[in-house]
Amino acid sequence: MSNPASRHGSKRAADTDRIQVAQLLTDAAASGTLQLSDYEDRLTRAYAAQTYDELDRLSADLPGAVTRGRSGPCRPAPSTVLLAILSGFERRGRWNVPRRLTTFALWGGGVVDMRYADFTSHDVDIRSYSIMGGQTILVPPEVNVDLRGVAVMGSFDHHVSGDGSPGAPCVRVRGFSLWGKVAVKRKKRTATD
């Protein structure tokens, strides 16, 4: 007779299960339980995991680990608007990335750094608008990126170097730039950030 853990272990994991393990790994890295290189390796494997067994193996030695498949659904963070009108905005460090994020810079600038953030949804839509201003969006190495924007007498990135990992969150950046700039860069995490 099989126990409940073995029955659930070989079942296919959902995006929400992968996100929950990613958040647990981020907690462990933030507290110093995981080294940065181990964190990035486990995070890549968590996003590629297909079953509960794979996810459990990645987090079993961490404080707060639970058996996957019995927790509630992961709720996306509320939609957010970041404004820079003759000023600036900055979103860095540990924060919850919403499913929908709108950024607007008018004679100002902003930075959205997702390298240490918790993704609360597998798909993230960012609408970026810059008018005589500039914005930079930093994504971690494992995240997949899809860019489509229009620039008039300015620039809107249409390519980001490197490829994301299979199963990792997908960030879609759309928008417009008039005499401004929207830049998207893939950047590794560092211990000194």
Short mmCIF file of C-alpha atoms in Angstrom, two decimals:
data_model
loop_
_atom_site.label_atom_id
_atom_site.label_comp_id
_atom_site.label_asym_id
_atom_site.label_seq_id
_atom_site.Cartn_x
_atom_site.Cartn_y
_atom_site.Cartn_z
CA MET A 1 0.00 0.00 0.00
CA SER A 2 1.40 3.38 -0.92
CA ASN A 3 1.38 6.36 1.39
CA PRO A 4 -0.05 9.76 0.36
CA ALA A 5 3.40 11.26 -0.28
CA SER A 6 4.33 8.57 -2.79
CA ARG A 7 0.97 8.87 -4.54
CA HIS A 8 1.44 12.64 -4.98
CA GLY A 9 5.18 12.51 -5.64
CA SER A 10 5.03 11.30 -9.24
CA LYS A 11 2.14 13.60 -10.18
CA ARG A 12 2.85 16.50 -12.48
CA ALA A 13 3.65 19.76 -10.74
CA ALA A 14 1.89 22.98 -11.69
CA ASP A 15 3.39 26.44 -12.26
CA THR A 16 2.14 27.49 -8.82
CA ASP A 17 4.06 24.60 -7.21
CA ARG A 18 7.26 25.67 -8.97
CA ILE A 19 6.71 29.29 -7.88
CA GLN A 20 6.22 28.21 -4.25
CA VAL A 21 9.49 26.24 -4.27
CA ALA A 22 11.25 29.19 -5.93
CA GLN A 23 10.03 31.44 -3.10
CA LEU A 24 11.25 28.92 -0.50
CA LEU A 25 14.66 28.82 -2.21
CA THR A 26 14.79 32.63 -2.25
CA ASP A 27 14.01 32.70 1.49
CA ALA A 28 16.86 30.24 2.10
CA ALA A 29 19.30 32.30 0.02
CA ALA A 30 18.25 35.53 1.74
CA SER A 31 18.82 33.98 5.18
CA GLY A 32 22.21 32.56 4.19
CA THR A 33 21.09 28.91 4.31
CA LEU A 34 21.93 28.53 0.59
CA GLN A 35 24.99 29.91 -1.16
CA LEU A 36 24.29 32.01 -4.25
CA SER A 37 25.60 29.39 -6.71
CA ASP A 38 23.55 26.61 -5.06
CA TYR A 39 20.48 28.88 -5.05
CA GLU A 40 20.75 29.63 -8.77
CA ASP A 41 21.32 25.95 -9.62
CA ARG A 42 18.31 24.82 -7.56
CA LEU A 43 16.15 27.64 -8.90
CA THR A 44 16.87 26.62 -12.50
CA ARG A 45 16.05 22.99 -11.67
CA ALA A 46 12.87 24.03 -9.81
CA TYR A 47 11.52 25.88 -12.82
CA ALA A 48 12.28 22.85 -15.02
CA ALA A 49 10.79 20.31 -12.57
CA GLN A 50 7.89 18.27 -13.89
CA THR A 51 6.80 16.33 -10.77
CA TYR A 52 6.29 16.88 -7.05
CA ASP A 53 9.14 14.43 -6.36
CA GLU A 54 11.60 16.67 -8.24
CA LEU A 55 10.42 19.74 -6.32
CA ASP A 56 10.56 17.95 -2.97
CA ARG A 57 14.18 16.86 -3.58
CA LEU A 58 15.18 20.48 -4.24
CA SER A 59 13.72 21.81 -1.00
CA ALA A 60 13.68 18.87 1.46
CA ASP A 61 16.75 20.09 3.38
CA LEU A 62 15.43 23.64 3.83
CA PRO A 63 13.53 25.13 6.78
CA GLY A 64 9.85 25.55 5.93
CA ALA A 65 9.80 22.80 3.29
CA VAL A 66 6.40 21.16 2.84
CA THR A 67 5.18 18.32 0.71
CA ARG A 68 3.97 19.79 -2.57
CA GLY A 69 0.50 19.40 -3.99
CA ARG A 70 -1.56 20.03 -0.89
CA SER A 71 -1.13 23.75 -0.43
CA GLY A 72 -3.53 26.33 -1.81
CA PRO A 73 -3.05 28.13 -5.09
CA CYS A 74 -0.41 30.83 -5.37
CA ARG A 75 -2.16 34.20 -5.62
CA PRO A 76 -0.57 36.78 -7.92
CA ALA A 77 0.40 40.09 -6.34
CA PRO A 78 -1.97 42.94 -7.23
CA SER A 79 -1.35 44.88 -10.43
CA THR A 80 1.05 47.76 -9.85
CA VAL A 81 1.78 51.13 -11.47
CA LEU A 82 5.19 52.81 -11.09
CA LEU A 83 5.32 56.50 -12.07
CA ALA A 84 8.22 58.89 -12.61
CA ILE A 85 7.05 62.36 -13.56
CA LEU A 86 9.97 64.78 -13.23
CA SER A 87 11.29 62.23 -10.75
CA GLY A 88 12.22 58.56 -10.54
CA PHE A 89 11.10 55.17 -9.31
CA GLU A 90 13.07 52.17 -8.21
CA ARG A 91 11.91 48.64 -7.39
CA ARG A 92 14.84 46.53 -6.15
CA GLY A 93 15.61 43.79 -3.68
CA ARG A 94 13.00 41.36 -2.43
CA TRP A 95 9.50 42.18 -3.67
CA ASN A 96 6.51 40.37 -5.19
CA VAL A 97 6.35 40.66 -8.97
CA PRO A 98 2.70 41.05 -9.99
CA ARG A 99 1.12 39.47 -13.04
CA ARG A 100 0.63 42.99 -14.50
CA LEU A 101 3.02 45.91 -14.01
CA THR A 102 2.80 49.32 -15.70
CA THR A 103 5.74 51.71 -15.68
CA PHE A 104 5.63 55.32 -16.91
CA ALA A 105 8.46 57.84 -17.07
CA LEU A 106 7.89 61.45 -18.18
CA TRP A 107 11.07 63.52 -17.89
CA GLY A 108 12.15 61.00 -15.31
CA GLY A 109 13.59 57.54 -14.96
CA GLY A 110 13.15 54.23 -13.28
CA VAL A 111 14.64 50.84 -12.51
CA VAL A 112 12.74 47.57 -12.11
CA ASP A 113 15.12 44.91 -10.79
CA MET A 114 13.61 41.40 -10.71
CA ARG A 115 16.79 39.49 -9.84
CA TYR A 116 15.90 39.00 -6.16
CA ALA A 117 12.12 39.29 -6.48
CA ASP A 118 9.49 36.61 -5.91
CA PHE A 119 7.44 35.81 -8.99
CA THR A 120 3.80 35.33 -8.01
CA SER A 121 2.70 34.34 -11.51
CA HIS A 122 4.32 32.31 -14.26
CA ASP A 123 3.45 34.97 -16.86
CA VAL A 124 4.29 38.62 -16.16
CA ASP A 125 3.11 41.44 -18.43
CA ILE A 126 4.96 44.76 -18.17
CA ARG A 127 3.71 47.82 -20.03
CA SER A 128 6.52 50.41 -20.20
CA TYR A 129 6.06 53.94 -21.46
CA SER A 130 8.88 56.52 -21.61
CA ILE A 131 8.46 60.08 -22.83
CA MET A 132 11.72 62.01 -22.65
CA GLY A 133 12.72 59.65 -19.86
CA GLY A 134 14.40 56.32 -19.42
CA GLN A 135 13.72 52.97 -17.82
CA THR A 136 15.82 49.88 -17.18
CA ILE A 137 14.33 46.46 -16.48
CA LEU A 138 16.75 43.90 -15.03
CA VAL A 139 15.83 40.20 -15.27
CA PRO A 140 17.66 37.21 -13.74
CA PRO A 141 19.41 34.66 -15.99
CA GLU A 142 16.72 31.95 -15.81
CA VAL A 143 13.71 34.12 -16.74
CA ASN A 144 12.35 34.01 -20.30
CA VAL A 145 11.79 37.40 -21.97
CA ASP A 146 9.56 38.53 -24.84
CA LEU A 147 10.03 42.15 -26.00
CA ARG A 148 7.84 44.19 -28.31
CA GLY A 149 7.76 47.95 -28.30
CA VAL A 150 7.82 51.02 -30.51
CA ALA A 151 10.28 53.90 -30.29
CA VAL A 152 10.04 57.31 -31.94
CA MET A 153 13.27 59.29 -31.77
CA GLY A 154 14.29 57.07 -28.87
CA SER A 155 14.93 53.39 -28.21
CA PHE A 156 12.98 50.35 -27.08
CA ASP A 157 15.00 47.13 -26.70
CA HIS A 158 13.89 44.29 -28.94
CA HIS A 159 16.43 41.72 -27.77
CA VAL A 160 17.96 40.65 -24.50
CA SER A 161 21.15 38.60 -24.40
CA GLY A 162 20.99 34.96 -23.36
CA ASP A 163 18.13 32.51 -23.10
CA GLY A 164 15.97 31.72 -20.12
CA SER A 165 15.40 28.28 -18.63
CA PRO A 166 12.57 25.93 -19.64
CA GLY A 167 9.64 26.29 -17.27
CA ALA A 168 10.90 29.56 -15.77
CA PRO A 169 8.58 32.58 -15.63
CA CYS A 170 8.06 34.54 -18.83
CA VAL A 171 8.28 38.35 -18.70
CA ARG A 172 6.57 40.09 -21.61
CA VAL A 173 7.53 43.74 -22.04
CA ARG A 174 5.38 45.90 -24.30
CA GLY A 175 5.23 49.65 -24.68
CA PHE A 176 6.28 52.87 -26.28
CA SER A 177 9.17 55.31 -26.11
CA LEU A 178 9.13 58.90 -27.39
CA TRP A 179 12.48 60.69 -27.11
CA GLY A 180 13.18 58.22 -24.35
CA LYS A 181 14.46 54.74 -23.67
CA VAL A 182 13.24 51.34 -22.42
CA ALA A 183 16.18 49.00 -21.82
CA VAL A 184 15.90 45.35 -20.75
CA LYS A 185 19.02 43.58 -19.50
CA ARG A 186 19.68 40.06 -18.26
CA LYS A 187 21.96 40.34 -15.24
CA LYS A 188 23.34 37.75 -12.86
CA ARG A 189 22.84 37.99 -9.13
CA THR A 190 25.89 38.92 -7.13
CA ALA A 191 26.65 38.62 -3.43
CA THR A 192 27.41 42.35 -3.25
CA ASP A 193 24.08 43.63 -4.65
#
